[in-house]
GROMACS .gro file of C-alpha atoms in nm:
model
  473
    1MET     CA    1   1.310  -4.582   3.142
    2ASN     CA    2   0.939  -4.508   3.185
    3PHE     CA    3   1.029  -4.143   3.245
    4ILE     CA    4   1.224  -4.130   2.925
    5ASN     CA    5   0.941  -4.292   2.732
    6LYS     CA    6   0.687  -4.047   2.876
    7THR     CA    7   0.912  -3.754   2.793
    8TYR     CA    8   0.962  -3.880   2.444
    9SER     CA    9   0.584  -3.926   2.398
   10LEU     CA   10   0.520  -3.575   2.523
   11THR     CA   11   0.768  -3.437   2.282
   12ILE     CA   12   0.606  -3.613   1.993
   13LEU     CA   13   0.262  -3.480   2.100
   14VAL     CA   14   0.394  -3.127   2.122
   15CYS     CA   15   0.555  -3.159   1.776
   16LEU     CA   16   0.235  -3.298   1.632
   17PHE     CA   17   0.034  -3.019   1.789
   18PHE     CA   18   0.271  -2.752   1.648
   19PHE     CA   19   0.267  -2.910   1.300
   20SER     CA   20  -0.114  -2.935   1.294
   21THR     CA   21  -0.146  -2.580   1.415
   22TYR     CA   22   0.096  -2.417   1.177
   23ALA     CA   23   0.098  -2.664   0.877
   24GLN     CA   24   0.050  -2.472   0.561
   25THR     CA   25  -0.054  -2.546   0.204
   26GLU     CA   26   0.127  -2.333  -0.053
   27LEU     CA   27  -0.084  -2.226  -0.348
   28LYS     CA   28   0.103  -2.052  -0.635
   29ASN     CA   29   0.034  -1.985  -0.997
   30LYS     CA   30  -0.016  -1.727  -1.270
   31ILE     CA   31  -0.341  -1.552  -1.364
   32VAL     CA   32  -0.401  -1.477  -1.732
   33ASP     CA   33  -0.661  -1.308  -1.945
   34PHE     CA   34  -0.834  -1.589  -2.146
   35SER     CA   35  -0.869  -1.379  -2.471
   36THR     CA   36  -0.538  -1.187  -2.477
   37MET     CA   37  -0.308  -1.422  -2.277
   38ILE     CA   38  -0.184  -1.107  -2.094
   39PRO     CA   39  -0.111  -1.152  -1.721
   40ILE     CA   40  -0.370  -1.004  -1.490
   41GLU     CA   41  -0.217  -0.780  -1.226
   42SER     CA   42  -0.376  -0.709  -0.879
   43ALA     CA   43  -0.631  -0.995  -0.909
   44SER     CA   44  -0.767  -1.099  -0.568
   45ILE     CA   45  -0.684  -1.445  -0.438
   46TYR     CA   46  -0.859  -1.540  -0.118
   47ILE     CA   47  -1.034  -1.810   0.082
   48LYS     CA   48  -1.409  -1.747   0.077
   49ASN     CA   49  -1.563  -1.601   0.391
   50THR     CA   50  -1.216  -1.528   0.542
   51THR     CA   51  -0.952  -1.257   0.505
   52THR     CA   52  -0.677  -1.503   0.418
   53GLY     CA   53  -0.558  -1.392   0.078
   54THR     CA   54  -0.317  -1.202  -0.145
   55ILE     CA   55  -0.300  -1.029  -0.482
   56SER     CA   56  -0.121  -1.114  -0.808
   57ASN     CA   57   0.190  -0.917  -0.906
   58ALA     CA   58   0.277  -0.735  -1.231
   59ASP     CA   59   0.352  -1.074  -1.394
   60GLY     CA   60   0.011  -1.212  -1.290
   61LYS     CA   61   0.180  -1.442  -1.038
   62PHE     CA   62   0.095  -1.506  -0.671
   63VAL     CA   63   0.182  -1.732  -0.376
   64LEU     CA   64  -0.060  -1.783  -0.088
   65LEU     CA   65   0.009  -1.987   0.232
   66VAL     CA   66  -0.316  -2.141   0.356
   67PRO     CA   67  -0.356  -2.331   0.688
   68SER     CA   68  -0.419  -2.701   0.621
   69SER     CA   69  -0.736  -2.669   0.818
   70MET     CA   70  -0.880  -2.472   0.525
   71GLU     CA   71  -0.824  -2.741   0.262
   72ASN     CA   72  -1.202  -2.800   0.224
   73ASP     CA   73  -1.271  -2.429   0.194
   74THR     CA   74  -1.329  -2.247  -0.141
   75LEU     CA   75  -1.048  -2.055  -0.308
   76VAL     CA   76  -1.170  -1.755  -0.503
   77ILE     CA   77  -0.968  -1.577  -0.777
   78SER     CA   78  -1.135  -1.264  -0.900
   79SER     CA   79  -1.059  -0.941  -1.082
   80ILE     CA   80  -1.290  -0.651  -1.181
   81GLY     CA   81  -1.427  -0.714  -1.526
   82TYR     CA   82  -1.374  -1.096  -1.516
   83LYS     CA   83  -1.570  -1.399  -1.421
   84SER     CA   84  -1.438  -1.540  -1.096
   85PHE     CA   85  -1.257  -1.868  -1.066
   86LYS     CA   86  -1.360  -2.091  -0.770
   87VAL     CA   87  -1.221  -2.421  -0.652
   88LEU     CA   88  -1.164  -2.615  -0.324
   89VAL     CA   89  -0.826  -2.542  -0.177
   90LYS     CA   90  -0.736  -2.915  -0.184
   91ASP     CA   91  -0.823  -2.935  -0.559
   92PHE     CA   92  -0.623  -2.634  -0.674
   93ASP     CA   93  -0.354  -2.719  -0.933
   94ASN     CA   94  -0.028  -2.533  -0.891
   95SER     CA   95   0.088  -2.652  -1.233
   96GLU     CA   96  -0.199  -2.511  -1.444
   97GLU     CA   97  -0.231  -2.136  -1.516
   98VAL     CA   98  -0.557  -1.975  -1.422
   99PHE     CA   99  -0.754  -1.816  -1.711
  100LEU     CA  100  -1.019  -1.556  -1.632
  101GLU     CA  101  -1.285  -1.467  -1.890
  102GLU     CA  102  -1.416  -1.116  -1.941
  103ASP     CA  103  -1.751  -1.032  -1.783
  104ILE     CA  104  -1.915  -0.684  -1.851
  105ALA     CA  105  -2.264  -0.574  -1.760
  106SER     CA  106  -2.483  -0.360  -1.983
  107LEU     CA  107  -2.463   0.001  -1.878
  108ASP     CA  108  -2.806   0.082  -2.039
  109GLU     CA  109  -2.972  -0.213  -1.871
  110VAL     CA  110  -2.838  -0.110  -1.528
  111LEU     CA  111  -2.939   0.253  -1.563
  112LEU     CA  112  -3.295   0.157  -1.659
  113VAL     CA  113  -3.354  -0.073  -1.361
  114ALA     CA  114  -3.505   0.199  -1.139
  115ASP     CA  115  -3.570   0.570  -1.187
  116THR     CA  116  -3.471   0.645  -0.830
  117ARG     CA  117  -3.109   0.529  -0.876
  118PRO     CA  118  -2.840   0.798  -0.935
  119LYS     CA  119  -2.742   0.818  -1.301
  120THR     CA  120  -2.443   1.045  -1.308
  121GLY     CA  121  -2.093   0.980  -1.171
  122ASN     CA  122  -2.120   1.280  -0.933
  123ASP     CA  123  -2.451   1.148  -0.790
  124ILE     CA  124  -2.316   0.794  -0.747
  125VAL     CA  125  -2.009   0.929  -0.554
  126LEU     CA  126  -2.233   1.144  -0.329
  127LYS     CA  127  -2.446   0.844  -0.256
  128MET     CA  128  -2.133   0.638  -0.188
  129ILE     CA  129  -2.012   0.896   0.064
  130SER     CA  130  -2.347   0.910   0.235
  131ARG     CA  131  -2.332   0.528   0.274
  132LEU     CA  132  -1.977   0.519   0.430
  133PRO     CA  133  -2.120   0.492   0.787
  134ASP     CA  134  -2.301   0.175   0.680
  135ASN     CA  135  -2.014   0.027   0.473
  136LEU     CA  136  -1.712   0.098   0.686
  137PRO     CA  137  -1.649  -0.053   1.039
  138ASP     CA  138  -1.808   0.138   1.326
  139PHE     CA  139  -1.639  -0.070   1.595
  140PRO     CA  140  -1.280  -0.138   1.706
  141TYR     CA  141  -1.079  -0.382   1.499
  142LEU     CA  142  -0.721  -0.492   1.423
  143GLU     CA  143  -0.571  -0.569   1.081
  144LYS     CA  144  -0.244  -0.756   1.036
  145GLY     CA  145  -0.048  -0.722   0.717
  146PHE     CA  146   0.278  -0.714   0.521
  147LEU     CA  147   0.466  -0.397   0.421
  148ARG     CA  148   0.720  -0.367   0.140
  149HIS     CA  149   0.893  -0.025   0.127
  150LYS     CA  150   1.116   0.034  -0.172
  151GLU     CA  151   1.312   0.344  -0.264
  152ARG     CA  152   1.505   0.385  -0.586
  153ASN     CA  153   1.650   0.629  -0.834
  154LYS     CA  154   1.595   0.581  -1.208
  155LYS     CA  155   1.881   0.332  -1.220
  156GLU     CA  156   1.848   0.096  -0.925
  157PHE     CA  157   1.701   0.016  -0.586
  158LYS     CA  158   1.864   0.198  -0.298
  159TRP     CA  159   1.647   0.096  -0.001
  160LEU     CA  160   1.431  -0.197   0.083
  161ILE     CA  161   1.236  -0.273   0.395
  162GLU     CA  162   0.987  -0.556   0.457
  163SER     CA  163   0.787  -0.577   0.776
  164ALA     CA  164   0.482  -0.735   0.939
  165ILE     CA  165   0.251  -0.461   1.084
  166THR     CA  166  -0.061  -0.432   1.282
  167LEU     CA  167  -0.319  -0.150   1.238
  168TYR     CA  168  -0.572  -0.063   1.508
  169ASP     CA  169  -0.878   0.150   1.449
  170SER     CA  170  -1.151   0.227   1.696
  171SER     CA  171  -1.400   0.319   1.421
  172ALA     CA  172  -1.398   0.454   1.072
  173GLN     CA  173  -1.608   0.743   1.191
  174SER     CA  174  -1.368   0.854   1.465
  175SER     CA  175  -1.074   1.096   1.447
  176ALA     CA  176  -0.779   0.905   1.294
  177SER     CA  177  -0.524   1.120   1.475
  178GLU     CA  178  -0.660   0.991   1.812
  179ASN     CA  179  -0.799   0.654   1.734
  180LEU     CA  180  -0.589   0.490   1.468
  181LYS     CA  181  -0.243   0.359   1.518
  182ILE     CA  182   0.027   0.131   1.366
  183ASN     CA  183   0.273  -0.109   1.507
  184VAL     CA  184   0.571  -0.284   1.344
  185ASP     CA  185   0.566  -0.639   1.467
  186GLU     CA  186   0.848  -0.806   1.285
  187MET     CA  187   1.104  -0.723   1.014
  188ARG     CA  188   1.218  -0.949   0.725
  189LYS     CA  189   1.458  -0.739   0.529
  190SER     CA  190   1.634  -0.401   0.570
  191TYR     CA  191   1.887  -0.282   0.309
  192ASP     CA  192   1.976   0.082   0.294
  193LEU     CA  193   2.226   0.202   0.031
  194ARG     CA  194   2.104   0.557  -0.021
  195ASP     CA  195   2.359   0.831  -0.077
  196VAL     CA  196   2.154   1.080   0.117
  197ASP     CA  197   2.302   1.426   0.183
  198SER     CA  198   2.016   1.668   0.141
  199LEU     CA  199   2.069   2.016   0.294
  200LEU     CA  200   1.707   2.098   0.223
  201ALA     CA  201   1.592   1.805   0.441
  202TYR     CA  202   1.827   1.939   0.712
  203THR     CA  203   1.688   2.292   0.671
  204ALA     CA  204   1.331   2.158   0.705
  205TYR     CA  205   1.433   1.971   1.017
  206LEU     CA  206   1.577   2.289   1.174
  207LYS     CA  207   1.267   2.492   1.087
  208GLN     CA  208   1.042   2.235   1.247
  209HIS     CA  209   1.257   2.229   1.563
  210GLY     CA  210   1.263   2.593   1.653
  211LYS     CA  211   1.469   2.776   1.393
  212LYS     CA  212   1.189   2.912   1.182
  213ASN     CA  213   1.380   3.168   0.978
  214PHE     CA  214   1.683   2.952   0.885
  215GLN     CA  215   1.776   2.955   0.517
  216ALA     CA  216   1.948   2.672   0.324
  217LYS     CA  217   2.189   2.917   0.164
  218ASN     CA  218   2.343   2.981   0.514
  219LEU     CA  219   2.440   2.612   0.545
  220ARG     CA  220   2.781   2.455   0.470
  221ARG     CA  221   2.798   2.081   0.457
  222ASP     CA  222   3.146   2.076   0.612
  223THR     CA  223   3.011   2.251   0.928
  224ILE     CA  224   2.726   1.992   0.993
  225ALA     CA  225   2.801   1.695   1.213
  226THR     CA  226   2.714   1.367   1.035
  227ALA     CA  227   2.506   1.256   1.334
  228SER     CA  228   2.296   1.570   1.308
  229LEU     CA  229   2.239   1.513   0.936
  230VAL     CA  230   2.144   1.145   0.988
  231LYS     CA  231   1.900   1.255   1.258
  232ALA     CA  232   1.738   1.502   1.020
  233ILE     CA  233   1.720   1.233   0.737
  234LYS     CA  234   1.546   0.984   0.973
  235TRP     CA  235   1.303   1.251   1.079
  236ASN     CA  236   1.230   1.330   0.710
  237ASP     CA  237   1.183   0.961   0.626
  238ILE     CA  238   0.908   0.925   0.896
  239ARG     CA  239   0.752   1.256   0.802
  240THR     CA  240   0.718   1.175   0.427
  241ASN     CA  241   0.679   0.798   0.436
  242GLY     CA  242   0.562   0.710   0.787
  243LEU     CA  243   0.251   0.483   0.790
  244GLN     CA  244   0.100   0.673   1.079
  245ASN     CA  245   0.103   0.997   0.876
  246PHE     CA  246  -0.047   0.821   0.569
  247PHE     CA  247  -0.331   0.639   0.744
  248GLY     CA  248  -0.415   0.951   0.944
  249GLY     CA  249  -0.388   1.193   0.651
  250LYS     CA  250  -0.599   1.310   0.357
  251LEU     CA  251  -0.491   1.036   0.120
  252ASN     CA  252  -0.664   0.777   0.328
  253LEU     CA  253  -0.963   0.897   0.125
  254LEU     CA  254  -1.253   0.702   0.267
  255ARG     CA  255  -1.140   0.664   0.628
  256ASN     CA  256  -1.087   1.041   0.674
  257THR     CA  257  -1.393   1.209   0.533
  258ARG     CA  258  -1.520   1.400   0.834
  259GLY     CA  259  -1.290   1.702   0.819
  260ASP     CA  260  -1.419   2.014   0.650
  261ARG     CA  261  -1.129   2.006   0.404
  262ALA     CA  262  -1.132   1.624   0.349
  263LEU     CA  263  -1.084   1.530  -0.018
  264PHE     CA  264  -1.387   1.298  -0.013
  265GLY     CA  265  -1.576   1.510   0.238
  266GLU     CA  266  -1.842   1.782   0.202
  267LYS     CA  267  -1.633   1.958  -0.068
  268VAL     CA  268  -1.560   1.651  -0.280
  269LEU     CA  269  -1.715   1.811  -0.590
  270ASP     CA  270  -1.502   2.121  -0.553
  271TYR     CA  271  -1.188   1.917  -0.579
  272HIS     CA  272  -1.313   1.650  -0.829
  273GLN     CA  273  -1.560   1.567  -1.098
  274PHE     CA  274  -1.680   1.213  -1.154
  275GLU     CA  275  -1.802   1.060  -1.482
  276LEU     CA  276  -1.974   0.723  -1.505
  277ASP     CA  277  -1.772   0.525  -1.759
  278THR     CA  278  -1.935   0.175  -1.756
  279VAL     CA  279  -2.061  -0.103  -1.538
  280LEU     CA  280  -1.846  -0.406  -1.489
  281VAL     CA  281  -1.880  -0.725  -1.289
  282ASP     CA  282  -1.675  -0.823  -0.986
  283ASN     CA  283  -1.723  -1.169  -0.845
  284GLU     CA  284  -2.078  -1.186  -0.983
  285ARG     CA  285  -2.177  -0.833  -0.858
  286LYS     CA  286  -2.230  -0.532  -1.074
  287ILE     CA  287  -1.982  -0.249  -1.010
  288TYR     CA  288  -1.967   0.106  -1.139
  289LYS     CA  289  -1.648   0.220  -1.309
  290ILE     CA  290  -1.623   0.598  -1.249
  291LYS     CA  291  -1.359   0.829  -1.399
  292ILE     CA  292  -1.203   1.086  -1.160
  293SER     CA  293  -1.101   1.425  -1.303
  294LYS     CA  294  -1.014   1.768  -1.168
  295GLY     CA  295  -1.261   1.993  -1.002
  296GLU     CA  296  -1.260   2.380  -0.979
  297SER     CA  297  -1.033   2.394  -0.672
  298ASN     CA  298  -0.678   2.273  -0.645
  299ILE     CA  299  -0.601   2.004  -0.385
  300ASN     CA  300  -0.387   2.075  -0.071
  301LEU     CA  301  -0.275   1.783   0.128
  302GLU     CA  302  -0.179   2.015   0.418
  303THR     CA  303   0.136   1.822   0.509
  304LYS     CA  304   0.314   1.993   0.791
  305GLY     CA  305   0.631   2.161   0.684
  306ILE     CA  306   0.591   2.060   0.312
  307PHE     CA  307   0.444   2.260   0.029
  308ASN     CA  308   0.200   1.988  -0.073
  309ALA     CA  309  -0.064   2.202  -0.247
  310GLY     CA  310  -0.159   2.297  -0.601
  311TYR     CA  311  -0.255   1.952  -0.735
  312ILE     CA  312  -0.540   1.813  -0.955
  313ALA     CA  313  -0.669   1.455  -0.927
  314GLU     CA  314  -0.702   1.186  -1.191
  315GLY     CA  315  -0.795   0.822  -1.163
  316TRP     CA  316  -1.076   0.568  -1.128
  317LEU     CA  317  -1.328   0.465  -0.866
  318TYR     CA  318  -1.503   0.129  -0.851
  319VAL     CA  319  -1.836   0.129  -0.653
  320TYR     CA  320  -2.063  -0.164  -0.601
  321TRP     CA  321  -2.410  -0.114  -0.770
  322ASP     CA  322  -2.605  -0.276  -0.482
  323THR     CA  323  -2.443  -0.132  -0.165
  324TYR     CA  324  -2.252   0.173  -0.295
  325ALA     CA  325  -1.946   0.033  -0.114
  326VAL     CA  326  -1.606   0.113  -0.273
  327LYS     CA  327  -1.414  -0.188  -0.403
  328LYS     CA  328  -1.109   0.010  -0.540
  329ILE     CA  329  -0.963   0.350  -0.577
  330GLU     CA  330  -0.694   0.451  -0.826
  331TYR     CA  331  -0.592   0.808  -0.740
  332THR     CA  332  -0.314   1.027  -0.882
  333LEU     CA  333  -0.223   1.382  -0.784
  334ILE     CA  334  -0.056   1.594  -1.053
  335ALA     CA  335   0.106   1.936  -1.018
  336ASP     CA  336  -0.125   2.205  -1.146
  337SER     CA  337  -0.042   2.545  -0.994
  338GLU     CA  338   0.270   2.721  -1.133
  339ALA     CA  339   0.442   2.708  -0.795
  340GLN     CA  340   0.387   2.334  -0.770
  341LYS     CA  341   0.486   2.266  -1.128
  342THR     CA  342   0.816   2.453  -1.076
  343ARG     CA  343   0.885   2.280  -0.746
  344SER     CA  344   0.808   1.937  -0.885
  345ARG     CA  345   1.024   1.990  -1.196
  346ILE     CA  346   1.324   2.116  -0.997
  347LEU     CA  347   1.312   1.876  -0.701
  348PHE     CA  348   1.153   1.559  -0.848
  349ASP     CA  349   1.181   1.581  -1.229
  350THR     CA  350   0.817   1.484  -1.255
  351GLN     CA  351   0.468   1.633  -1.227
  352VAL     CA  352   0.314   1.324  -1.076
  353ASN     CA  353   0.353   1.367  -0.703
  354HIS     CA  354   0.126   1.108  -0.542
  355LYS     CA  355   0.006   0.782  -0.699
  356LEU     CA  356  -0.231   0.573  -0.488
  357VAL     CA  357  -0.417   0.249  -0.520
  358ILE     CA  358  -0.643   0.116  -0.240
  359ASN     CA  359  -0.837  -0.210  -0.260
  360TYR     CA  360  -1.106  -0.305  -0.014
  361ILE     CA  361  -1.243  -0.640   0.097
  362GLU     CA  362  -1.587  -0.719   0.239
  363TYR     CA  363  -1.588  -0.916   0.563
  364ASP     CA  364  -1.893  -0.967   0.792
  365GLY     CA  365  -2.086  -0.694   0.612
  366LYS     CA  366  -1.822  -0.424   0.626
  367MET     CA  367  -1.545  -0.311   0.395
  368TYR     CA  368  -1.180  -0.321   0.518
  369THR     CA  369  -0.864  -0.203   0.360
  370ASN     CA  370  -0.712  -0.502   0.177
  371TYR     CA  371  -0.423  -0.365  -0.028
  372VAL     CA  372  -0.255  -0.023  -0.053
  373SER     CA  373   0.003   0.089  -0.313
  374TYR     CA  374   0.153   0.434  -0.268
  375GLU     CA  375   0.422   0.602  -0.476
  376THR     CA  376   0.572   0.946  -0.429
  377PRO     CA  377   0.896   1.127  -0.526
  378LYS     CA  378   1.135   1.216  -0.250
  379LEU     CA  379   1.402   1.478  -0.171
  380VAL     CA  380   1.735   1.306  -0.192
  381ASN     CA  381   2.065   1.452  -0.301
  382VAL     CA  382   1.889   1.772  -0.382
  383GLY     CA  383   2.206   1.977  -0.390
  384SER     CA  384   2.379   1.749  -0.647
  385LYS     CA  385   2.488   1.933  -0.959
  386THR     CA  386   2.532   1.783  -1.302
  387PRO     CA  387   2.908   1.758  -1.359
  388LYS     CA  388   3.050   1.968  -1.643
  389SER     CA  389   3.141   1.737  -1.930
  390ASP     CA  390   3.145   1.718  -2.303
  391ASP     CA  391   2.958   1.390  -2.276
  392LYS     CA  392   2.612   1.463  -2.415
  393TYR     CA  393   2.463   1.183  -2.187
  394ALA     CA  394   2.623   1.311  -1.864
  395GLU     CA  395   2.326   1.526  -1.767
  396GLN     CA  396   2.079   1.240  -1.814
  397ARG     CA  397   2.297   1.002  -1.611
  398ALA     CA  398   2.313   1.257  -1.329
  399LYS     CA  399   1.938   1.284  -1.335
  400ASP     CA  400   1.902   0.912  -1.326
  401GLU     CA  401   2.109   0.900  -1.004
  402ARG     CA  402   1.976   1.222  -0.840
  403TYR     CA  403   1.593   1.174  -0.857
  404TYR     CA  404   1.437   0.928  -0.620
  405LYS     CA  405   1.093   0.789  -0.561
  406THR     CA  406   0.939   0.582  -0.284
  407MET     CA  407   0.696   0.287  -0.338
  408GLN     CA  408   0.510   0.132  -0.051
  409GLU     CA  409   0.283  -0.174  -0.069
  410ILE     CA  410   0.068  -0.306   0.214
  411LEU     CA  411  -0.128  -0.638   0.203
  412PHE     CA  412  -0.358  -0.692   0.493
  413THR     CA  413  -0.426  -1.066   0.548
  414GLU     CA  414  -0.609  -1.086   0.878
  415ILE     CA  415  -0.891  -0.897   1.053
  416ILE     CA  416  -0.944  -0.935   1.417
  417LEU     CA  417  -1.274  -0.836   1.581
  418ASP     CA  418  -1.252  -1.022   1.915
  419PRO     CA  419  -1.254  -0.750   2.189
  420GLU     CA  420  -1.025  -0.946   2.426
  421GLU     CA  421  -0.763  -1.002   2.156
  422ILE     CA  422  -0.783  -0.637   2.055
  423GLN     CA  423  -0.745  -0.517   2.419
  424SER     CA  424  -0.450  -0.749   2.467
  425ALA     CA  425  -0.279  -0.595   2.163
  426LEU     CA  426  -0.350  -0.247   2.293
  427ASP     CA  427  -0.196  -0.322   2.628
  428ARG     CA  428   0.138  -0.381   2.459
  429GLU     CA  429   0.379  -0.095   2.360
  430TRP     CA  430   0.319   0.030   2.005
  431ASN     CA  431   0.584   0.171   1.765
  432SER     CA  432   0.494   0.277   1.413
  433ASN     CA  433   0.858   0.343   1.297
  434ILE     CA  434   0.898   0.120   0.999
  435PHE     CA  435   1.261   0.226   0.959
  436SER     CA  436   1.391   0.091   1.287
  437ILE     CA  437   1.584  -0.233   1.244
  438LYS     CA  438   1.458  -0.546   1.428
  439PRO     CA  439   1.596  -0.901   1.447
  440TYR     CA  440   1.484  -1.155   1.194
  441ASN     CA  441   1.241  -1.417   1.322
  442LYS     CA  442   1.250  -1.713   1.082
  443ARG     CA  443   0.969  -1.912   1.248
  444PHE     CA  444   0.734  -1.614   1.214
  445TRP     CA  445   0.811  -1.561   0.845
  446ASP     CA  446   0.791  -1.926   0.759
  447ILE     CA  447   0.412  -1.912   0.804
  448TYR     CA  448   0.335  -1.546   0.722
  449ASN     CA  449   0.188  -1.434   0.385
  450THR     CA  450   0.387  -1.181   0.192
  451LEU     CA  451   0.353  -1.012  -0.148
  452LEU     CA  452   0.527  -1.192  -0.433
  453GLU     CA  453   0.781  -0.971  -0.615
  454SER     CA  454   0.756  -0.920  -0.987
  455GLU     CA  455   1.035  -1.066  -1.196
  456GLU     CA  456   1.186  -0.718  -1.253
  457ASP     CA  457   1.171  -0.632  -0.881
  458GLU     CA  458   1.319  -0.965  -0.788
  459LYS     CA  459   1.627  -0.903  -1.005
  460LEU     CA  460   1.658  -0.546  -0.865
  461ILE     CA  461   1.624  -0.666  -0.507
  462LEU     CA  462   1.883  -0.935  -0.563
  463ASP     CA  463   2.126  -0.671  -0.697
  464LEU     CA  464   2.056  -0.454  -0.395
  465THR     CA  465   2.130  -0.734  -0.148
  466LYS     CA  466   2.458  -0.811  -0.325
  467ARG     CA  467   2.567  -0.442  -0.317
  468SER     CA  468   2.459  -0.415   0.044
  469SER     CA  469   2.680  -0.713   0.146
  470LEU     CA  470   2.980  -0.550  -0.023
  471PHE     CA  471   2.896  -0.210   0.124
  472LYS     CA  472   2.891  -0.350   0.481
  473ASP     CA  473   3.231  -0.516   0.426
   0.00000   0.00000   0.00000
């Protein structure tokens, strides 16, 4: 009987330990502009002096799981151009919307503070680049985060993947190709209903695997084994949307500045021009808002096996007034050369080829990637032809089904600096393939922070899951 009582007591202690360790407080609400009542998208919601946080969706809504041990910590809700909202976690009211008031600094006042400060957008950006070694991590670290990968045509979602990932970087000043890597830790969702049958993707695959002079016109679909085509499609998925390629490539603008053809490197003013627009406030700190426009030279992403050249850049850059650290980048590449304009029109039905947003968070004196949103069109069903019909809307319907785009969002929620924990992670096997299916781990996802879908996305994802179930039957 004593043995049974002792076993029972031990079980209770284990359960209490597990509960206390993993108990969560759920914070959720909607963030709204006080004057206009318009929802505020991409506002930062985080626990002060930590990296536990999230961002608001297109509807201004968010949900954040906070360890109960942080109930006496301060929750901060901030957005560029607004006064921050701060409250103790235990005092946050899930039933009351959060209203943020506009907060703008005086541009003239800021520019007159000191004669030695840069006064033009170009000069501010050059100063920002020179300060990157001070503002970015110069030591090994891990970041853990949540990935949502969506692919859709103009009618509906065709593919959805949600995963937990880990990023390792030895230093922001090192070569990314050798010192940065990604691992997919867990998978929450994977629905794939694409009707993919691109002979151009298969041709690219053959050319990258030894058949350099092979032409698409020599291919016949009925002579290609389905397994071979699937292999080529998977290869193309990784090539165009793999996280390893993104974080190691030119579009990781601040991380990869050391190459002689880096977009934000020595030739940054050849590819861009920067104009100071105004000075805003972000969490009680002044921040430059700088407009990005085209430079004299076209931009080439130098993607292996893809004609990814002939672009101009547009967007916005937000740089802190005091440290010249970057808070946010909004960066769009648009077809400019005649060759790229023609390619983009025929293959993608758009001139916007790459649309990027990167938010950074300050932690322990350094800036880390906090949120990434990346959108790009993709080669899918390239050979499809518009059916002959008297229906005047047939061509548009065919376009709506034929042209695809990929959207990827990554929210990083934890930064790890402990050398032993980093080494322990590096000793395990790493795999950056976000498209490989893994079993669902409910206990893991019950306590893991994810991005809240917008109402529109939620409906489209629900529709996708219903169609996927029918498809599998």
